[in-house]
Coordinates of C-alpha atoms and ligand atoms in Angstrom, one line a residue:
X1 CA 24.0 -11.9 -12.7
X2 CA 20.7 -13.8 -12.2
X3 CA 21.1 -12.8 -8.2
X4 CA 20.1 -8.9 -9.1
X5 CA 17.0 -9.4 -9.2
X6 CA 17.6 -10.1 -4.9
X7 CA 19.0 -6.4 -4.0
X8 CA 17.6 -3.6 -2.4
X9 CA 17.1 -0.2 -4.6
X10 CA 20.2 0.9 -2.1
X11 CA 22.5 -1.6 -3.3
X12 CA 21.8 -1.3 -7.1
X13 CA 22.0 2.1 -7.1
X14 CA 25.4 1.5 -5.6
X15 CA 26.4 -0.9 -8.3
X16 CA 25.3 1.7 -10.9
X17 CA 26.9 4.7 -9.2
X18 CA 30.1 2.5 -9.1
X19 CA 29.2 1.6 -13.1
X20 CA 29.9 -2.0 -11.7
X21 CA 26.3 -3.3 -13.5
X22 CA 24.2 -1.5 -16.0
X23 CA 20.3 -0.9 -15.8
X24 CA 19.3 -3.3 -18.4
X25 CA 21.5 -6.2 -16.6
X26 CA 19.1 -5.9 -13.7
X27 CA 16.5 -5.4 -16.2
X28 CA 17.1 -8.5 -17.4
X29 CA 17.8 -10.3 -13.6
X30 CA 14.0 -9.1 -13.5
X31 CA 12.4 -10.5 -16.5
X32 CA 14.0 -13.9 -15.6
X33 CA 12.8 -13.7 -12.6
X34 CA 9.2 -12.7 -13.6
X35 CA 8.9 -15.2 -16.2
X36 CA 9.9 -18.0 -13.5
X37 CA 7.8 -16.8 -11.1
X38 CA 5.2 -14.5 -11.5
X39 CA 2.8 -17.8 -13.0
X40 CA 2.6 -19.0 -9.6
X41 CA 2.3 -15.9 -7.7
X42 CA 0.1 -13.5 -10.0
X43 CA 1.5 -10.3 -8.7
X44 CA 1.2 -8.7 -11.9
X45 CA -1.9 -7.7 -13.9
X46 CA 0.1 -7.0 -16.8
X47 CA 4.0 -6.7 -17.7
X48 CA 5.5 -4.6 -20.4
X49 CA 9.0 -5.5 -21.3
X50 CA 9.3 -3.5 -24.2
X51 CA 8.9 0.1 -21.9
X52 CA 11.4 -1.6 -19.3
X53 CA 13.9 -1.8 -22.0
X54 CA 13.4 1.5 -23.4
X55 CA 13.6 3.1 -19.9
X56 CA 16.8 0.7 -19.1
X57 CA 18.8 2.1 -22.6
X58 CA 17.6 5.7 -21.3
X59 CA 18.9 5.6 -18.0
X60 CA 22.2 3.6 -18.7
X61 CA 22.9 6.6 -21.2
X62 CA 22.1 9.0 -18.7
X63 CA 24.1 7.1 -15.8
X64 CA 27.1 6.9 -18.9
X65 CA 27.3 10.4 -19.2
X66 CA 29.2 10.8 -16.3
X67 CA 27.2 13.5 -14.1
X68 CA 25.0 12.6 -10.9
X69 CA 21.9 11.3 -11.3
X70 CA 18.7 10.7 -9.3
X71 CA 18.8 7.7 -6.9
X72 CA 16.1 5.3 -8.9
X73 CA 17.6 6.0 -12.2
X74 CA 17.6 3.1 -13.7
X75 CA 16.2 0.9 -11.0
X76 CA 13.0 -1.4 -12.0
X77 CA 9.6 -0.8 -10.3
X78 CA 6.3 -2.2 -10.3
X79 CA 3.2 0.1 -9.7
X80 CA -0.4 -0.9 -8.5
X81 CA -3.1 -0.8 -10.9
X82 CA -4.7 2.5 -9.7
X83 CA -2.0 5.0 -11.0
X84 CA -2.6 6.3 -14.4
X85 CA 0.2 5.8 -16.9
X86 CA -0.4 8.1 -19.8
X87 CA -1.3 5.8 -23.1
X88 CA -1.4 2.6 -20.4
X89 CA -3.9 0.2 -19.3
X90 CA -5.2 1.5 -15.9
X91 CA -8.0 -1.1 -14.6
X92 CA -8.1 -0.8 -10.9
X93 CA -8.8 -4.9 -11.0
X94 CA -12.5 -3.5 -12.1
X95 CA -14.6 -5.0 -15.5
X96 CA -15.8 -1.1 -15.6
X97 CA -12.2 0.1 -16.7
X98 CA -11.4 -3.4 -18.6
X99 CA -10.4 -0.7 -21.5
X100 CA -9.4 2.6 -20.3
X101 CA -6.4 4.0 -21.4
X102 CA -4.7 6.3 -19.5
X103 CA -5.4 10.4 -20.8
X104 CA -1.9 11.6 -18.9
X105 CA 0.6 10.9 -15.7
X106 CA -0.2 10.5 -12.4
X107 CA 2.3 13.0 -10.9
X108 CA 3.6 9.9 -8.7
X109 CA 4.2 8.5 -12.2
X110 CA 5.8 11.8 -13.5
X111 CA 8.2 12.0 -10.8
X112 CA 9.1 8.3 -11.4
X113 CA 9.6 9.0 -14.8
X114 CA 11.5 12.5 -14.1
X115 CA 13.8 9.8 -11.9
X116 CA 14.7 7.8 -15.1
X117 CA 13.1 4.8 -13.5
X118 CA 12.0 1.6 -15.4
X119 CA 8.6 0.9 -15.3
X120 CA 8.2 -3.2 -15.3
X121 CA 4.2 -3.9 -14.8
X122 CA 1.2 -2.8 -12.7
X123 CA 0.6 -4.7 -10.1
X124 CA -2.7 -6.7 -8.7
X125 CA -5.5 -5.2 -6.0
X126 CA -8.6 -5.3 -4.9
X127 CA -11.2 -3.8 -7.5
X128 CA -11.3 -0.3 -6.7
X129 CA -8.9 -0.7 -3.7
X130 CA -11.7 -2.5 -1.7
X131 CA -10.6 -5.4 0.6
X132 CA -7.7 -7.2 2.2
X133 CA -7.0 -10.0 0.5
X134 CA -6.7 -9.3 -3.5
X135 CA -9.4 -11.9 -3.7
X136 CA -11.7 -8.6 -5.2
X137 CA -10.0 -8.4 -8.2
X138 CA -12.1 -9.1 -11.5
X139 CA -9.0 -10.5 -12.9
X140 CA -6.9 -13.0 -10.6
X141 CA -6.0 -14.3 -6.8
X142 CA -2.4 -12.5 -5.7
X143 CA -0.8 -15.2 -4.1
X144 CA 1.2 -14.9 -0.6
X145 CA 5.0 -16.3 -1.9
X146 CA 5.6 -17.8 1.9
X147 CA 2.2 -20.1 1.1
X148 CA 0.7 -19.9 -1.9
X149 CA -2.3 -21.1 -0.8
X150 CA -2.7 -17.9 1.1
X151 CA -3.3 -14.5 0.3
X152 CA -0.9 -11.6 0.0
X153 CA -2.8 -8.8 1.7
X154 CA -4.9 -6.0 0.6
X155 CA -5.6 -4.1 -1.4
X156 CA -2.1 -3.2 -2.6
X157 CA -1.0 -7.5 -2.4
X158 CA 0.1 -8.0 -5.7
X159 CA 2.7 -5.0 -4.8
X160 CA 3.9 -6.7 -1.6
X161 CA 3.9 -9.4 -3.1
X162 CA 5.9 -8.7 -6.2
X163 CA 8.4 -6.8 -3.8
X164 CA 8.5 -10.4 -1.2
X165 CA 9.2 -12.5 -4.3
X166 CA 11.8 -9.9 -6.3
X167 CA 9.7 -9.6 -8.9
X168 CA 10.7 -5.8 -8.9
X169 CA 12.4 -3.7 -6.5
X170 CA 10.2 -1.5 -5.3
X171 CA 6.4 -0.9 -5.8
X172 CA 4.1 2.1 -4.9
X173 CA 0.8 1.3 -4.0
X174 CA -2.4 3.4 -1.7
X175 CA -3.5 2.6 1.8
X176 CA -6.8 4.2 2.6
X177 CA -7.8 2.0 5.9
X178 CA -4.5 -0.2 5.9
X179 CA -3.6 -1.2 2.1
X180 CA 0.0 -0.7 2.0
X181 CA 0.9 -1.4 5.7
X182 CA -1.2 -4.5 5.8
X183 CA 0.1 -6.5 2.5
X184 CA 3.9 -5.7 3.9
X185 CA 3.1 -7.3 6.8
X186 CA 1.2 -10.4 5.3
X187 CA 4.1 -10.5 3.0
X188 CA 7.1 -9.6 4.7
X189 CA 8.2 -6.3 3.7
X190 CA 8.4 -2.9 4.2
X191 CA 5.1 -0.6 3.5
X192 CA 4.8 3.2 4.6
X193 CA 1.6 4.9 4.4
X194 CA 2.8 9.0 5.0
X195 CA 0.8 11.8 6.3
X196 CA -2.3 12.7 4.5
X197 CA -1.2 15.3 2.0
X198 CA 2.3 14.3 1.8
X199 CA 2.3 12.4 -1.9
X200 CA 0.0 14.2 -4.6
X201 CA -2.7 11.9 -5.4
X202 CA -3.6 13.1 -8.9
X203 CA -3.6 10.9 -11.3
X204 CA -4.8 8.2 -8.8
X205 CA -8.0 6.7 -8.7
X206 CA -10.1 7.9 -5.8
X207 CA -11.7 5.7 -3.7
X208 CA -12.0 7.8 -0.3
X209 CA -10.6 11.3 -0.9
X210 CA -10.1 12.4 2.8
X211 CA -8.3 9.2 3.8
X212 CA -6.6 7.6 0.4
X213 CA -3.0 8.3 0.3
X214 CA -0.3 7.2 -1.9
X215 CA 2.6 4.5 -0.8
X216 CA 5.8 2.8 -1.1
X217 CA 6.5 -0.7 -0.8
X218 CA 10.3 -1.9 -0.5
X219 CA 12.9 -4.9 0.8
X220 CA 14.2 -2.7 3.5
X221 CA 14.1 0.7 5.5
X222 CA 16.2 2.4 3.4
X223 CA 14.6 1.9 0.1
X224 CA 11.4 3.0 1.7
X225 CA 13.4 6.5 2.4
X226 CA 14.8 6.7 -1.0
X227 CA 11.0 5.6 -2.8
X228 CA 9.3 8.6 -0.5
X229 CA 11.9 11.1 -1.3
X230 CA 11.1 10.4 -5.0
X231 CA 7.9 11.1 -5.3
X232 CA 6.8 13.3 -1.9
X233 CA 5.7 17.2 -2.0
X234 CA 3.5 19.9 -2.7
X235 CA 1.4 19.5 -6.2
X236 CA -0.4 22.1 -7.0
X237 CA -2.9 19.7 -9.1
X238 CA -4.1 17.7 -5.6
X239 CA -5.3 20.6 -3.4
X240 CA -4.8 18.2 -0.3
X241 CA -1.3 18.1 -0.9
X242 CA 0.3 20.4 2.1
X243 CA 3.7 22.4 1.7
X244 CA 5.4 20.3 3.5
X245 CA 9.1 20.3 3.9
X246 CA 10.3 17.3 1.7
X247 CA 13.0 16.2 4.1
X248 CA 16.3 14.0 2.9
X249 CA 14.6 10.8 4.0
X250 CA 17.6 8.5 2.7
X251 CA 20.7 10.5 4.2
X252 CA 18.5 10.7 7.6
X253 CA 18.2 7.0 8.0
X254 CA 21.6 6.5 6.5
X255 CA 23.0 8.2 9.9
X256 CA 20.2 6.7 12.5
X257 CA 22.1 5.3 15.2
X258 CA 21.3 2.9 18.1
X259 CA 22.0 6.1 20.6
X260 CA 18.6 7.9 19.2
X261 CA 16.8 4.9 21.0
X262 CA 18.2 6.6 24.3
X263 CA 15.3 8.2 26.4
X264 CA 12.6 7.8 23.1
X265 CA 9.1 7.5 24.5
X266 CA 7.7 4.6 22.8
X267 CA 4.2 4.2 23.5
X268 CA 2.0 0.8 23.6
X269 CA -1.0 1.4 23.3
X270 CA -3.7 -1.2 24.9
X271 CA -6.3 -1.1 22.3
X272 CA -3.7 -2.7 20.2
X273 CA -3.5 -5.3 22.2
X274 CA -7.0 -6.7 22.4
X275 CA -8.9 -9.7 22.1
X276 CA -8.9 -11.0 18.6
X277 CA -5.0 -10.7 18.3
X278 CA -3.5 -13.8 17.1
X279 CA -1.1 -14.4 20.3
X280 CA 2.0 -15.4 18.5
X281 CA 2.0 -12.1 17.3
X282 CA 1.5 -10.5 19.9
X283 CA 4.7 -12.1 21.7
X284 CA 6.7 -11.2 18.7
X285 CA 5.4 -7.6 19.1
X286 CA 6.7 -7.8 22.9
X287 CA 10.1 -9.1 21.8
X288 CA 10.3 -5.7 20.1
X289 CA 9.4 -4.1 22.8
X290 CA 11.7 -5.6 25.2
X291 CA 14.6 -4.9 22.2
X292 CA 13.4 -1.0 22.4
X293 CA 14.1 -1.3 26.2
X294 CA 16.9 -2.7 26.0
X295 CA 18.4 0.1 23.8
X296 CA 17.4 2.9 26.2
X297 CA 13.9 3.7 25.1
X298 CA 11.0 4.4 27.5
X299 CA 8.1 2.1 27.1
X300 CA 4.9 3.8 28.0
X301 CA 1.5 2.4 28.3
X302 CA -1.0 4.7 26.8
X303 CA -4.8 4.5 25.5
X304 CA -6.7 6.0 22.2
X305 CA -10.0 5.1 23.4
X306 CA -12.1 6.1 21.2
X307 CA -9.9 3.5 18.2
X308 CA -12.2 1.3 19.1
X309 CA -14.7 2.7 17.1
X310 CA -12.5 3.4 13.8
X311 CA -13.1 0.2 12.0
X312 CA -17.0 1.6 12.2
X313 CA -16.3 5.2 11.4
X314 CA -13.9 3.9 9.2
X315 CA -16.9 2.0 6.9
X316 CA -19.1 4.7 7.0
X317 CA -16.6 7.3 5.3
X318 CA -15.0 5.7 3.6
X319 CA -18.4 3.7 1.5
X320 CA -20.3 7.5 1.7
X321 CA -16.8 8.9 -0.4
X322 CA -16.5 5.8 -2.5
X323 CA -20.7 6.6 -3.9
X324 CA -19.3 10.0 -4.4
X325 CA -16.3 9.3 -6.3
X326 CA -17.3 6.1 -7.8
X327 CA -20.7 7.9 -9.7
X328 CA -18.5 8.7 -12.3
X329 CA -18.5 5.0 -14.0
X330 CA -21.8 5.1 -16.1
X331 CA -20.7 3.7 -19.0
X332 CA -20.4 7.1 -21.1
X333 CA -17.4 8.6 -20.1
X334 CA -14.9 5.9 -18.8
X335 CA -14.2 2.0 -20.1
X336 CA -16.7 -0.9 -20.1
X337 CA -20.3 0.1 -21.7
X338 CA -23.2 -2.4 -21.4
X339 CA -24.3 -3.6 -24.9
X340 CA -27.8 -5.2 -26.1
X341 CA -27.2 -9.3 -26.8
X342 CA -27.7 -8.2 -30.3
X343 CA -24.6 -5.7 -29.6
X344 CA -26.6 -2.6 -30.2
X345 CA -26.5 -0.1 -27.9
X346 CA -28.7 0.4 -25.4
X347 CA -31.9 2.6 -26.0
X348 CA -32.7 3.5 -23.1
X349 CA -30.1 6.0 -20.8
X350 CA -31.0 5.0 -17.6
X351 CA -31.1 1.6 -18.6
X352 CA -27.2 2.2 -20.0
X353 CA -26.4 3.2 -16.8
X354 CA -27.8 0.4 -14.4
X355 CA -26.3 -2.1 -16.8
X356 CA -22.9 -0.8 -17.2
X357 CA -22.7 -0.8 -12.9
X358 CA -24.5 -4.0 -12.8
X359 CA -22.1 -5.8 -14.6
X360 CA -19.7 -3.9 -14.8
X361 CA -18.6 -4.1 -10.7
X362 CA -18.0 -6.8 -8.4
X363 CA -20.3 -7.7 -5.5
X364 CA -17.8 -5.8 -3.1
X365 CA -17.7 -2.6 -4.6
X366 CA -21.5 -2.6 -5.4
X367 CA -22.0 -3.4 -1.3
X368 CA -20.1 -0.8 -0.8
X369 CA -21.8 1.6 -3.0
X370 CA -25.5 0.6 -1.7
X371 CA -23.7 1.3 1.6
X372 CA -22.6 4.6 1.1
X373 CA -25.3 6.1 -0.6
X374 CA -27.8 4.9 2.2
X375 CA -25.0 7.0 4.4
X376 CA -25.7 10.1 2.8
X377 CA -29.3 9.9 2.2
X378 CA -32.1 12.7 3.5
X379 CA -32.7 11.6 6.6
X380 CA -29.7 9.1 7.9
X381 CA -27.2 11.5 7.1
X382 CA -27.3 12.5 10.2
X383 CA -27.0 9.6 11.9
X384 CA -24.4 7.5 10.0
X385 CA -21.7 10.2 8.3
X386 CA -22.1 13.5 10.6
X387 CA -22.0 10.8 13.9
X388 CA -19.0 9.2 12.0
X389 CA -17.4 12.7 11.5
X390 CA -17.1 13.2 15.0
X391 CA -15.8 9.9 15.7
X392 CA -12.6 10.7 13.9
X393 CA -12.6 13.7 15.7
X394 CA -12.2 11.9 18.8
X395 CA -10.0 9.9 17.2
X396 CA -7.4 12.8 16.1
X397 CA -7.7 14.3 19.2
X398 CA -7.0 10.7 21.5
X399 CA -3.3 10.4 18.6
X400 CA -3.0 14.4 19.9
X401 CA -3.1 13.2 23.2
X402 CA -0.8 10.0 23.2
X403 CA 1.5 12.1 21.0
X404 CA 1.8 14.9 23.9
X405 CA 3.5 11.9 26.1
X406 CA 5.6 10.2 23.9
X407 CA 7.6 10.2 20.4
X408 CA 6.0 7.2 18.7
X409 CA 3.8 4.5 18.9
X410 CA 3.8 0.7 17.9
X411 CA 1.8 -2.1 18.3
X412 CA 0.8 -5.4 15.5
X413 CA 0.2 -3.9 11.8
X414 CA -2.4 -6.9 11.4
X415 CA -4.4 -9.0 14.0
X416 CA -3.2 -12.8 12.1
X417 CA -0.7 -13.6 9.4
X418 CA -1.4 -14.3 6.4
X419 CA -4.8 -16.5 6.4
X420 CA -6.0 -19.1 3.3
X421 CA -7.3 -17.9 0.5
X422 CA -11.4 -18.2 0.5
X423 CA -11.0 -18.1 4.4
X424 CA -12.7 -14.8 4.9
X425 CA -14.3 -14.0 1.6
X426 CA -17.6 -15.1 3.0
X427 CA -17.9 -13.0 5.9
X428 CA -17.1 -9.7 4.9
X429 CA -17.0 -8.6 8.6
X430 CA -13.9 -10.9 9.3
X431 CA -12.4 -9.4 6.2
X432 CA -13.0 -5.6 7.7
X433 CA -11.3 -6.9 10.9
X434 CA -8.0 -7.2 9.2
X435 CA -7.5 -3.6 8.9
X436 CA -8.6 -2.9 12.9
X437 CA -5.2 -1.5 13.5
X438 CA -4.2 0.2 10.4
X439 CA -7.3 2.3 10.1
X440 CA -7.2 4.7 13.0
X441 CA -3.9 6.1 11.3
X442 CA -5.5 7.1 8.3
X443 CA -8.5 8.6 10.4
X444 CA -5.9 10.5 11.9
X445 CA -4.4 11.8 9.1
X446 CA -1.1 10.2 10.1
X447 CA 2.0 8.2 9.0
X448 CA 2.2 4.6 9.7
X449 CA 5.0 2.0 8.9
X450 CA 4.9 -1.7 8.9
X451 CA 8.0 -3.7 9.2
X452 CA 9.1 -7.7 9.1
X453 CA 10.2 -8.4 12.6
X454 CA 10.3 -12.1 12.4
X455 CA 7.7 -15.2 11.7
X456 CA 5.5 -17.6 13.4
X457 CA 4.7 -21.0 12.2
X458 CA 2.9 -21.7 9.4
X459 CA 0.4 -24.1 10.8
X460 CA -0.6 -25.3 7.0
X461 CA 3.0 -26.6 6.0
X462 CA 5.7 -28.2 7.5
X463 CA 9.1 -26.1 8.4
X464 CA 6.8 -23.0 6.5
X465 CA 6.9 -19.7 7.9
X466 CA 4.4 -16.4 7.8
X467 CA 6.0 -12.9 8.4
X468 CA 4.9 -10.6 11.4
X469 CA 4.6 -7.2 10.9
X470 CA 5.3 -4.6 13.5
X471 CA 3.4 -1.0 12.7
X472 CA 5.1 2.1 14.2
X473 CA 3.4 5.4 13.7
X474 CA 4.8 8.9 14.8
X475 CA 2.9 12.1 14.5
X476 CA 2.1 14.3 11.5
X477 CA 4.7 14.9 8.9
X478 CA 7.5 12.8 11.1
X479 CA 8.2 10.5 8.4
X480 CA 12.3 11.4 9.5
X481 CA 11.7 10.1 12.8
X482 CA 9.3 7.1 11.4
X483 CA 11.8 5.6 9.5
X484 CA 14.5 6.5 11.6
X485 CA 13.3 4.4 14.5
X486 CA 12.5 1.1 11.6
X487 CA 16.0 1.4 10.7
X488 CA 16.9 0.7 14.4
X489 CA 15.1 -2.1 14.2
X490 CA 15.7 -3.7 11.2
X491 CA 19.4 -3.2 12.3
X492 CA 18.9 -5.9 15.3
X493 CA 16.3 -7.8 14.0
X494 CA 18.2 -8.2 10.5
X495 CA 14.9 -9.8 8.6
X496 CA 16.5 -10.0 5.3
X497 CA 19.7 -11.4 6.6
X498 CA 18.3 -14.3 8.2
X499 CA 17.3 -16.7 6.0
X500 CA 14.9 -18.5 8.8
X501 CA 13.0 -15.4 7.9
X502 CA 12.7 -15.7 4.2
X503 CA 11.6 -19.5 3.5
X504 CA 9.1 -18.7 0.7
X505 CA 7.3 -21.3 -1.3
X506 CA 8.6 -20.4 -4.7
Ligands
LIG601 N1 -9.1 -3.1 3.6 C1 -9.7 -1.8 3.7 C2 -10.9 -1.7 2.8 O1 -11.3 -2.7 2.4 C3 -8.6 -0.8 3.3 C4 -8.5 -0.7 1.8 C5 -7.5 0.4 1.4 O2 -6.7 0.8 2.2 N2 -7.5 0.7 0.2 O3 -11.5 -0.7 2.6

């Protein structure tokens, strides 16, 4: 039964449903599997075996009983460092948390648990959720399991990555400018970012409150729809959680059909299309949208103008909100605390707190700090955040526009495959590039979705391959429409199936 560790959450949960295999046989699938491979990939931070098969026992007695049960019961997860686990390590990849234990749930977490799911690690990121690449972490490099000389994506990569390689079977991870949708596509999976306000993020460390959102990370379509259906709705302990009607994500992909396709305005939107686009992926992204034609829909060219500015917006709000939320690490209250050479403590407060931050973040997040706090200071506040408040203004209103003329839109999730590791690391402007199409989405408060739709050359390796991600995004709170269209497309493009696809280097 070594081959478990291979299937979707929808095909184990058949299996168990059917009694055919028990939770702690794919359990076990899964540790083999991890033990193999995770050394050369790093997806994980940390694995703990023991909870696995304490969860595993739980939810085959549960499944024994004989009555229904949720759909992830007994199904193994991983989960990115930046949920909190109550009486688990939560580090965010940072030094500054090397030893923080978390106080209680993340409700994401409770959910999971309330599903009788098996918890198998947390996964790797960017310190503080901050990059594109993993290569932020204070801890280790993710590595892309198509080249593993190339990154996995960020800042959710050791997710996608420990979904590409079956190292679990699903993961949940955040996207704040891209962090979910981008790693899928590097890595050549699924990754949905929802609506703003459609996952409660308490529990969750914050980086940018008005654009963080939680997300789900699968093999397919459908496990996407079961993973959101999970874990969405209204919480009242996040106050930006909306009332939203959690709709039956799973049974409405389960009956999207080729004839929805029939008359569906799909828009294309230039912007998307622009210089700095590797050109392989854009001529995948036109094979889709010759497919879409092909099966009835209505290809319209449209324009969000004003996108052009997101990735600038994008790094003003998001670094002002990260020196809000990120003053909380001073070395009193959370983790790592500076100490004298002598290991006294230090005598002086403010000296306690410079030292803690000096040492205790990476160059990224502190650029990032020193960013944001210039943002907001007397006197440029003006300028930098209230100028880049109105940009995303423009920005809702050019989605609100597009979205008055058709039903969704798609372009590339990323602008290049997966690049080499240390390839962008010293240009930090290169890096931001990577998220210029996934950020607008989360400016606009929308869903996105990035899906495998094929490869391109790997121009490092002989016969290797590197995924191509297609991004669809639909208007607020149409995450039934979102994923019915990627099951459309998965159905012809059948990524999984083909094994051309899925020539990693593991
Ligand atoms: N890569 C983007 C950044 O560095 C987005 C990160 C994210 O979505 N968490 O900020």
């Amino acid at each position: 039964m070594d081959d478990l560790c291979r299937l979707t959450i929808g095909e184990l949960a058949g299996l168990l449903t059917r009694r055919e295999v028990k939770s702690i046989d794919i359990l076990n699938s899964y540790i083999k599997r991890i033990k193999e491979t995770d050394p050369k990939v790093s997806a994980y931070l940390y694995n703990d075996f023991e909870e696995a098969v304490r969860n595993a026992e739980a939810a085959d007695k549960i499944i024994a009983s004989g009555g229904g049960f949720p759909p992830l019961t007994g199904i193994p997860l991983s989960i990115k460092d930046i949920f909190l686990i109550k009486g688990k390590k939560t580090t965010c990849a940072s030094k500054i948390l090397d030893n923080f234990i978390s106080p209680y749930d993340s409700t994401v977490v409770k959910k999971l648990k309330e599903n009788h799911y098996v918890f198998l690690g947390k996964t790797n990121l960017d310190e503080f959720a901050m990059g594109s690449s993993t290569e932020n972490s204070a801890y280790k490099i993710t590595k892309n399991p198509y080249d593993l000389n190339r990154v996995p994506g960020g800042s959710s990569g050791g997710s996608a990555a420990s979904v590409a390689a079956d190292l679990c079977a699903g993961s949940f991870g955040t996207d704040t400018g891209g962090s979910v949708r981008q790693p899928a596509a590097l890595c050549g999976v699924v990754g949905l970012k929802p609506t703003y306000g459609l996952i409660s993020r308490y529990g969750i460390i914050a980086f940018s409150s008005s654009l963080d959102q939680a997300g789900v990370l699968s093999k397919d379509v459908t496990d996407a729809a079961i993973m959101l259906g999970a874990v969405a709705g209204f919480d009242e302990k996040d106050q930006t959680t909306r009332r939203f009607e959690v709709k039956d994500y799973a049974g409405i992909v389960k009956k999207a059909d080729k004839s929805l396709m029939k008359g569906l305005r799909v828009g294309i939107p230039v912007e998307f299309f622009s210089e700095g686009l590797d050109p392989e992926i854009g001529s995948k992204i036109s094979e889709i949208k010759a497919l879409l034609k092909e099966l009835g829909a209505d290809i319209v060219g449209i324009s969000l103008p004003d996108t052009k500015y997101s990735v600038a917006a994008y790094y003003i709000i998001a670094t002002s909100e990260a020196s809000s939320n990120l003053e909380r690490y001073d070395g009193i209250r959370y983790g790592y605390r500076y100490k004298e050479e002598s290991g006294n403590e230090m005598q002086s407060l403010d000296g306690l707190y410079r030292k803690s931050r000096e040492t205790g973040f990476g160059n990224e997040v502190k650029r990032r700090i020193i960013l944001g706090t210039f943002a907001l200071s007397a006197g440029y506040y003006d300028a930098y955040y209230k100028k880049a408040s109105s940009v995303r203004k423009l920005i809702v209103k050019n989605y609100k526009d597009a979205f008055g003329k058709v039903d969704v839109i798609i372009g590339p999730t990323s602008p290049t495959p997966a690049f080499l590791i240390g390839e962008k690391t010293a240009d930090p402007l290169s890096m931001y590039l990577s998220d210029i199409y996934t950020i607008s989405v989360n400016l606009a408060y929308l869903p996105g979705l990035s899906m495998p739709v094929g490869t391109v050359k790997n121009p490092s390796k002989q016969n290797g391959v590197l995924p191509v991600g297609l991004q669809i995004i639909s208007p607020w709170a149409a995450e039934d429409r979102l994923l019915s269209v990627a099951k459309i497309i998965e159905d012809e493009v059948k990524f999984r199936e083909n094994a051309g696809f899925r020539k990693l280097d593991i």
